CSV table of C-alpha atoms in Angstrom, one decimal:
chain,number,residue,atom,x,y,z
A,1,UNK,CA,-64.2,144.2,242.1
A,2,UNK,CA,-65.6,147.7,241.4
A,3,UNK,CA,-68.4,147.1,243.9
A,4,UNK,CA,-65.5,145.8,246.0
A,5,UNK,CA,-63.2,148.7,246.4
A,6,UNK,CA,-66.1,151.3,246.6
A,7,UNK,CA,-67.1,148.8,249.6
A,8,UNK,CA,-64.3,150.4,251.1
A,9,UNK,CA,-65.9,153.6,251.1
A,10,UNK,CA,-68.8,151.9,253.5
A,11,UNK,CA,-69.6,153.9,256.2
A,12,UNK,CA,-70.7,153.6,260.0
A,13,UNK,CA,-72.9,153.1,262.0
A,14,UNK,CA,-75.4,155.8,263.3
A,15,UNK,CA,-74.8,157.6,266.6
A,16,UNK,CA,-76.7,161.0,266.5
A,17,UNK,CA,-78.0,161.8,270.1
A,18,UNK,CA,-77.0,158.8,271.3
A,19,UNK,CA,-74.4,159.8,274.4
A,20,UNK,CA,-74.2,162.6,276.0
A,21,UNK,CA,-71.3,163.7,277.6
A,22,UNK,CA,-70.5,164.3,281.2
A,23,UNK,CA,-68.4,166.3,283.1
A,24,UNK,CA,-65.1,164.4,282.9
A,25,UNK,CA,-65.8,163.2,279.2
A,26,UNK,CA,-66.0,166.6,278.6
A,27,UNK,CA,-62.4,167.2,280.1
A,28,UNK,CA,-61.3,165.1,276.9
A,29,UNK,CA,-61.9,166.9,274.5
A,30,UNK,CA,-59.8,169.1,272.4
A,31,UNK,CA,-62.9,171.4,270.8
A,32,UNK,CA,-66.1,170.8,270.3
A,33,UNK,CA,-68.5,172.1,266.8
A,34,UNK,CA,-71.4,172.8,267.1
A,35,UNK,CA,-72.6,171.6,262.9
A,36,UNK,CA,-75.9,173.2,260.7
A,37,UNK,CA,-77.6,171.1,258.6
A,38,UNK,CA,-79.4,171.5,255.4
A,39,UNK,CA,-80.9,168.5,254.2
A,40,UNK,CA,-83.3,166.2,251.1
A,41,UNK,CA,-83.0,163.6,253.4
A,42,UNK,CA,-86.1,162.3,254.8
A,43,UNK,CA,-86.6,162.8,258.6
A,44,UNK,CA,-85.8,159.6,260.8
A,45,UNK,CA,-87.8,158.4,264.6
A,46,UNK,CA,-84.9,155.7,264.9
A,47,UNK,CA,-83.5,156.7,267.7
A,48,UNK,CA,-79.6,157.7,266.2
A,49,UNK,CA,-80.4,158.5,262.0
A,50,UNK,CA,-81.7,161.5,262.7
A,51,UNK,CA,-82.6,161.6,258.6
A,52,UNK,CA,-82.7,158.5,256.9
A,53,UNK,CA,-81.8,157.7,253.2
A,54,UNK,CA,-85.0,158.6,252.0
A,55,UNK,CA,-86.0,162.1,249.5
A,56,UNK,CA,-87.8,164.4,251.2
A,57,UNK,CA,-90.8,166.0,249.5
A,58,UNK,CA,-89.4,169.5,251.2
A,59,UNK,CA,-85.1,170.6,252.7
A,60,UNK,CA,-85.3,170.3,256.4
A,61,UNK,CA,-83.0,172.1,258.9
A,62,UNK,CA,-81.1,171.4,262.0
A,63,UNK,CA,-77.9,171.2,263.9
A,64,UNK,CA,-75.7,168.9,266.0
A,65,UNK,CA,-73.2,169.4,268.3
A,66,UNK,CA,-69.2,167.6,267.6
A,67,UNK,CA,-67.6,167.4,270.4
A,68,UNK,CA,-64.1,165.9,268.9
A,69,UNK,CA,-61.6,163.7,271.4
A,70,UNK,CA,-57.4,165.2,272.1
A,71,UNK,CA,-55.8,162.2,271.6
A,72,UNK,CA,-55.9,161.6,267.6
A,73,UNK,CA,-53.9,162.2,264.4
A,74,UNK,CA,-55.0,165.1,262.7
A,75,UNK,CA,-57.0,163.4,259.6
A,76,UNK,CA,-57.5,160.7,261.8
A,77,UNK,CA,-62.0,160.4,261.7
A,78,UNK,CA,-62.6,157.4,265.2
A,79,UNK,CA,-66.1,156.4,264.5
A,80,UNK,CA,-66.8,153.3,266.1
A,81,UNK,CA,-68.3,150.1,264.0
A,82,UNK,CA,-71.3,149.2,266.7
A,83,UNK,CA,-72.0,151.6,270.1
A,84,UNK,CA,-71.2,151.9,272.9
A,85,UNK,CA,-69.2,155.8,272.0
A,86,UNK,CA,-66.4,156.6,273.5
A,87,UNK,CA,-65.6,159.9,274.2
A,88,UNK,CA,-62.1,159.4,274.5
A,89,UNK,CA,-61.2,157.7,271.9
A,90,UNK,CA,-63.9,158.5,269.3
A,91,UNK,CA,-65.5,161.7,268.1
A,92,UNK,CA,-69.8,162.6,270.2
A,93,UNK,CA,-72.5,163.5,268.1
A,94,UNK,CA,-74.9,165.0,270.5
A,95,UNK,CA,-77.8,167.6,271.4
A,96,UNK,CA,-79.9,167.3,267.5
A,97,UNK,CA,-82.1,170.3,266.6
A,98,UNK,CA,-84.6,170.4,264.2
A,99,UNK,CA,-85.6,173.3,262.8
A,100,UNK,CA,-88.7,174.2,261.8
A,101,UNK,CA,-88.3,175.2,258.9
A,102,UNK,CA,-85.5,178.3,256.6
A,103,UNK,CA,-86.5,180.5,258.6
A,104,UNK,CA,-85.8,179.8,262.0
A,105,UNK,CA,-82.1,177.6,259.6
A,106,UNK,CA,-81.3,181.5,258.9
A,107,UNK,CA,-82.0,183.0,262.8
A,108,UNK,CA,-79.8,180.8,264.2
A,109,UNK,CA,-77.1,181.2,261.9
A,110,UNK,CA,-77.4,185.4,262.9
A,111,UNK,CA,-77.5,183.8,266.7
A,112,UNK,CA,-74.4,182.8,265.5
A,113,UNK,CA,-72.7,184.4,263.8
A,114,UNK,CA,-73.5,187.8,266.7
A,115,UNK,CA,-71.7,185.0,269.1
A,116,UNK,CA,-68.4,185.5,266.8
A,117,UNK,CA,-65.6,187.4,266.7
A,118,UNK,CA,-65.4,189.6,263.3
A,119,UNK,CA,-63.2,187.5,261.6
A,120,UNK,CA,-65.4,184.2,262.4
A,121,UNK,CA,-68.5,185.3,260.9
A,122,UNK,CA,-67.9,183.0,257.3
A,123,UNK,CA,-69.2,179.8,256.6
A,124,UNK,CA,-67.9,176.2,254.5
A,125,UNK,CA,-70.8,174.6,252.7
A,126,UNK,CA,-69.7,170.8,253.0
A,127,UNK,CA,-71.4,168.8,250.8
A,128,UNK,CA,-70.3,164.4,251.1
A,129,UNK,CA,-70.0,161.5,249.4
A,130,UNK,CA,-71.7,158.2,247.2
A,131,UNK,CA,-72.4,155.6,250.2
A,132,UNK,CA,-72.8,158.3,253.4
A,133,UNK,CA,-75.2,158.2,256.2
A,134,UNK,CA,-75.9,161.0,258.1
A,135,UNK,CA,-74.0,159.9,260.7
A,136,UNK,CA,-70.8,159.7,259.1
A,137,UNK,CA,-71.6,163.4,256.7
A,138,UNK,CA,-72.0,164.9,260.2
A,139,UNK,CA,-68.1,163.0,261.6
A,140,UNK,CA,-66.0,164.2,258.5
A,141,UNK,CA,-67.2,167.0,258.8
A,142,UNK,CA,-67.0,168.3,262.4
A,143,UNK,CA,-62.7,166.1,262.2
A,144,UNK,CA,-62.1,169.0,258.9
A,145,UNK,CA,-63.6,171.7,260.5
A,146,UNK,CA,-61.3,170.6,263.6
A,147,UNK,CA,-58.1,169.8,261.7
A,148,UNK,CA,-58.5,172.8,258.5
A,149,UNK,CA,-58.1,175.3,261.6
A,150,UNK,CA,-61.5,176.8,260.6
A,151,UNK,CA,-63.1,178.9,262.6
A,152,UNK,CA,-66.4,180.6,260.5
A,153,UNK,CA,-69.7,178.5,260.6
A,154,UNK,CA,-69.9,174.9,259.7
A,155,UNK,CA,-72.7,173.6,257.4
A,156,UNK,CA,-73.2,170.6,256.8
A,157,UNK,CA,-75.8,170.0,252.6
A,158,UNK,CA,-76.7,166.2,252.9
A,159,UNK,CA,-78.2,164.6,250.6
A,160,UNK,CA,-80.2,160.8,250.5
A,161,UNK,CA,-77.8,159.1,250.1
A,162,UNK,CA,-78.8,155.4,250.6
A,163,UNK,CA,-75.6,153.7,252.2
A,164,UNK,CA,-76.2,150.7,250.2
A,165,UNK,CA,-72.8,149.9,247.9
A,166,UNK,CA,-75.0,148.5,244.9
A,167,UNK,CA,-76.4,151.4,245.2
A,168,UNK,CA,-74.6,154.1,242.5
A,169,UNK,CA,-76.8,154.7,240.7
A,170,UNK,CA,-79.8,155.0,242.7
A,171,UNK,CA,-77.1,157.9,244.7
A,172,UNK,CA,-76.4,159.6,241.2
A,173,UNK,CA,-80.2,159.9,241.2
A,174,UNK,CA,-80.2,160.7,244.7
A,175,UNK,CA,-77.5,163.9,244.1
A,176,UNK,CA,-78.9,164.7,240.8
A,177,UNK,CA,-83.0,165.4,243.1
A,178,UNK,CA,-80.6,167.5,245.6
A,179,UNK,CA,-79.2,169.7,243.1
A,180,UNK,CA,-81.8,172.8,243.0
A,181,UNK,CA,-81.5,172.6,247.4
A,182,UNK,CA,-78.1,173.3,246.8
A,183,UNK,CA,-78.8,175.7,244.1
A,184,UNK,CA,-81.1,177.8,246.6
A,185,UNK,CA,-78.3,177.7,249.6
A,186,UNK,CA,-76.1,181.4,248.2
A,187,UNK,CA,-80.3,182.4,248.2
A,188,UNK,CA,-80.9,180.8,251.9
A,189,UNK,CA,-77.6,182.4,252.8
A,190,UNK,CA,-77.8,186.3,251.1
A,191,UNK,CA,-80.8,185.6,254.4
A,192,UNK,CA,-77.3,185.6,256.9
A,193,UNK,CA,-75.0,188.1,258.6
A,194,UNK,CA,-72.5,186.0,256.7
A,195,UNK,CA,-69.4,188.0,255.3
A,196,UNK,CA,-68.7,185.1,252.9
A,197,UNK,CA,-68.5,181.3,252.2
A,198,UNK,CA,-66.7,178.8,251.0
A,199,UNK,CA,-67.6,175.5,249.3
A,200,UNK,CA,-66.0,172.0,249.4
A,201,UNK,CA,-67.5,168.9,248.2
A,202,UNK,CA,-66.6,164.8,248.3
A,203,UNK,CA,-66.6,162.5,245.0
A,204,UNK,CA,-70.1,161.8,244.1
A,205,UNK,CA,-71.4,165.2,246.3
A,206,UNK,CA,-69.1,167.4,243.7
A,207,UNK,CA,-71.7,166.4,239.8
A,208,UNK,CA,-74.2,168.0,242.7
A,209,UNK,CA,-72.5,171.2,243.8
A,210,UNK,CA,-71.7,171.8,239.5
A,211,UNK,CA,-75.4,170.9,239.3
A,212,UNK,CA,-76.0,174.2,241.4
A,213,UNK,CA,-73.5,175.6,239.8
A,214,UNK,CA,-75.1,175.7,236.5
A,215,UNK,CA,-78.3,175.9,237.0
A,216,UNK,CA,-77.1,178.9,239.1
A,217,UNK,CA,-75.5,180.6,236.0
A,218,UNK,CA,-78.3,179.6,233.3
A,219,UNK,CA,-80.7,181.3,235.3
A,220,UNK,CA,-78.3,184.4,235.3
A,221,UNK,CA,-78.5,183.8,239.3
A,222,UNK,CA,-74.4,184.6,239.6
A,223,UNK,CA,-74.8,187.8,241.0
A,224,UNK,CA,-76.3,186.3,243.9
A,225,UNK,CA,-73.0,184.6,245.1
A,226,UNK,CA,-71.1,187.3,245.7
A,227,UNK,CA,-69.5,186.3,248.8
A,228,UNK,CA,-68.7,183.0,247.6
A,229,UNK,CA,-65.2,182.8,247.9
A,230,UNK,CA,-63.8,179.6,247.0
A,231,UNK,CA,-65.7,176.3,245.2
A,232,UNK,CA,-62.8,172.9,246.7
A,233,UNK,CA,-64.3,170.2,244.7
A,234,UNK,CA,-61.9,166.9,246.0
A,235,UNK,CA,-62.1,163.6,244.3
A,236,UNK,CA,-64.8,164.5,242.0
A,237,UNK,CA,-66.6,161.3,241.1
A,238,UNK,CA,-68.0,162.7,237.8
A,239,UNK,CA,-67.8,161.9,234.1
A,240,UNK,CA,-64.5,164.0,232.9
A,241,UNK,CA,-67.2,164.9,229.5
A,242,UNK,CA,-70.1,165.8,232.0
A,243,UNK,CA,-67.7,168.5,233.7
A,244,UNK,CA,-67.3,170.6,231.3
A,245,UNK,CA,-70.2,170.5,229.4
A,246,UNK,CA,-71.6,171.8,232.9
A,247,UNK,CA,-68.4,173.9,233.4
A,248,UNK,CA,-69.4,175.0,229.9
A,249,UNK,CA,-72.4,177.6,231.3
A,250,UNK,CA,-70.5,178.9,234.2
A,251,UNK,CA,-69.2,182.6,234.1
A,252,UNK,CA,-65.1,182.9,233.7
A,253,UNK,CA,-65.1,184.9,237.3
A,254,UNK,CA,-67.4,181.4,239.2
A,255,UNK,CA,-65.2,179.5,237.5
A,256,UNK,CA,-61.5,181.5,238.6
A,257,UNK,CA,-62.9,180.8,242.4
A,258,UNK,CA,-63.0,176.6,241.6
A,259,UNK,CA,-60.7,173.8,243.1
A,260,UNK,CA,-59.9,170.4,241.7
A,261,UNK,CA,-58.7,168.4,244.0
A,262,UNK,CA,-57.4,165.2,241.4
A,263,UNK,CA,-55.1,162.2,242.7
A,264,UNK,CA,-54.4,159.5,239.4
A,265,UNK,CA,-54.1,156.8,242.8
A,266,UNK,CA,-57.9,156.7,243.4
A,267,UNK,CA,-58.7,153.7,243.5
A,268,UNK,CA,-62.4,155.0,244.2
A,269,UNK,CA,-62.6,156.7,240.8
A,270,UNK,CA,-61.0,153.7,239.4
A,271,UNK,CA,-64.1,151.5,240.3
A,272,UNK,CA,-66.4,154.1,239.2
A,273,UNK,CA,-64.6,154.5,235.9
A,274,UNK,CA,-65.5,150.2,235.6
A,275,UNK,CA,-69.2,150.5,236.9
A,276,UNK,CA,-69.5,154.2,234.9
A,277,UNK,CA,-68.7,152.6,231.3
A,278,UNK,CA,-64.9,152.8,231.6
A,279,UNK,CA,-65.6,156.9,231.0
A,280,UNK,CA,-62.9,158.9,233.3
A,281,UNK,CA,-63.9,160.0,236.0
A,282,UNK,CA,-62.2,163.4,236.1
A,283,UNK,CA,-60.7,163.2,239.6
A,284,UNK,CA,-58.3,160.9,238.4
A,285,UNK,CA,-57.3,162.2,235.6
A,286,UNK,CA,-54.2,163.9,234.0
A,287,UNK,CA,-54.6,166.8,235.7
A,288,UNK,CA,-53.2,169.3,233.1
A,289,UNK,CA,-56.5,168.4,230.3
A,290,UNK,CA,-58.3,170.0,233.7
A,291,UNK,CA,-56.2,172.8,233.5
A,292,UNK,CA,-57.2,173.9,229.9
A,293,UNK,CA,-60.8,174.2,231.1
A,294,UNK,CA,-59.7,177.8,233.2
A,295,UNK,CA,-60.1,176.0,236.9
A,296,UNK,CA,-57.0,175.9,239.2
A,297,UNK,CA,-56.3,171.9,239.9
A,298,UNK,CA,-54.5,170.5,242.5
A,299,UNK,CA,-52.6,167.1,241.8
A,300,UNK,CA,-52.2,165.0,245.0
A,301,UNK,CA,-50.5,162.3,243.5
A,302,UNK,CA,-47.6,161.9,245.1
A,303,UNK,CA,-49.3,162.2,248.5
A,304,UNK,CA,-49.4,159.4,251.4
A,305,UNK,CA,-53.3,158.9,252.2
A,306,UNK,CA,-53.7,157.0,255.3
A,307,UNK,CA,-56.4,154.7,253.8
A,308,UNK,CA,-55.1,152.5,251.1
A,309,UNK,CA,-58.0,153.4,248.3
A,310,UNK,CA,-56.4,157.2,248.5
A,311,UNK,CA,-59.4,158.8,248.3
A,312,UNK,CA,-60.2,161.2,250.9
A,313,UNK,CA,-56.9,162.9,251.0
A,314,UNK,CA,-58.1,166.7,250.9
A,315,UNK,CA,-59.2,165.2,255.3
A,316,UNK,CA,-57.2,161.8,256.2
A,317,UNK,CA,-53.6,163.0,254.9
A,318,UNK,CA,-52.6,165.9,257.7
A,319,UNK,CA,-50.8,168.1,255.1
A,320,UNK,CA,-53.5,168.2,252.9
A,321,UNK,CA,-55.5,169.0,255.8
A,322,UNK,CA,-53.6,171.8,256.6
A,323,UNK,CA,-53.1,173.0,253.0
A,324,UNK,CA,-57.2,173.2,252.6
A,325,UNK,CA,-57.0,175.4,256.0
A,326,UNK,CA,-54.7,177.7,255.0
A,327,UNK,CA,-56.7,178.1,250.9
A,328,UNK,CA,-59.9,178.7,252.6
A,329,UNK,CA,-58.1,181.5,255.1
A,330,UNK,CA,-55.8,183.2,252.3
A,331,UNK,CA,-57.3,183.7,249.1
A,332,UNK,CA,-53.9,183.9,247.3
A,333,UNK,CA,-52.4,181.2,249.1
A,334,UNK,CA,-51.8,179.2,245.6
A,335,UNK,CA,-50.3,181.8,244.0
A,336,UNK,CA,-48.3,183.8,246.9
A,337,UNK,CA,-46.5,180.3,248.3
A,338,UNK,CA,-44.5,177.4,247.7
A,339,UNK,CA,-44.0,175.6,250.5
A,340,UNK,CA,-46.8,174.9,252.8
A,341,UNK,CA,-45.8,172.8,256.7
A,342,UNK,CA,-44.4,170.0,254.7
A,343,UNK,CA,-45.5,170.3,251.2
A,344,UNK,CA,-43.9,172.0,248.8
A,345,UNK,CA,-45.8,174.0,246.0
A,346,UNK,CA,-44.8,174.1,242.6
A,347,UNK,CA,-46.8,175.7,240.1
A,348,UNK,CA,-47.7,175.7,236.1
A,349,UNK,CA,-50.2,177.0,234.3
A,350,UNK,CA,-53.3,177.0,236.4
A,351,UNK,CA,-52.0,173.3,237.5
A,352,UNK,CA,-50.1,172.8,241.0
A,353,UNK,CA,-48.5,169.7,242.1
A,354,UNK,CA,-48.0,169.3,246.0
A,355,UNK,CA,-45.0,166.5,247.1
A,356,UNK,CA,-44.0,166.2,250.6
A,357,UNK,CA,-40.5,167.4,251.5
A,358,UNK,CA,-38.0,164.4,252.0
């Protein structure tokens, strides 16, 4: 039963660079985003795959342009199950470009920054979750950037998820395999002209993010995180005891920048709990227990989700997308506002309960 529920997270086909936009198609897109990519996946020669689910011995770097159709609702991620792509209905992932190395990656980001206004020189790093191929990771991130109204540079860290439901344990190992690469990202971004950046992780990607934070803390490299603004841990698929142990190594200045998004009706995390020997997952527990650890917790249990498993509320609920956009744009938003859009926020200690306005 657990694998059946987890299968609902199954990702779509590989559709990178298989379709180009005509002039007429471009007129039907609401916007386009260039997504920068850092990855521990092996590059693929197969059309549309770009990077496979295998583990690479060294990091790779790339970029992809994503065009988003006009006629869609906030929170909606539209990819066809099979080609061809219809630009009027679907996200189009085009112009895939592999970059030679880390130097080329930082130089390209600096070129992007130089062309931007002074208030657009920040970055968002997104780390996806379990059972996700490169296509879906890029498309989900582009949707998040679009719907939050984020104006900085989007940087995707994509790790070698196998995209097979039965490979849950293999994905955990691939995430652990990639933790040093994530810990390297702040050091890499220090070589750019970024003013600041946020980290947003989803599901199993949170294990990877927390391991990187722990690694940097144990190395004494926290000072190198001076440009880090906020770490958003969305629906974290992490053992609660493991999270507490990881957090114990993280100093208060970094811990205070963390926001955990939980939802007790998250069916994917309930399934994950069964697979993990009935150990509770962080994203589906009582938020008060997490708040005691010294991080801000946002309880999304009362928020509706477009899907049936309630695992992607951070992106699929238009209201939560707006909340996340407000939080990334204003580091004091959660402490100074009691309402955002169609949401009511009530803060008790470190826990923020979110409900929809009737």
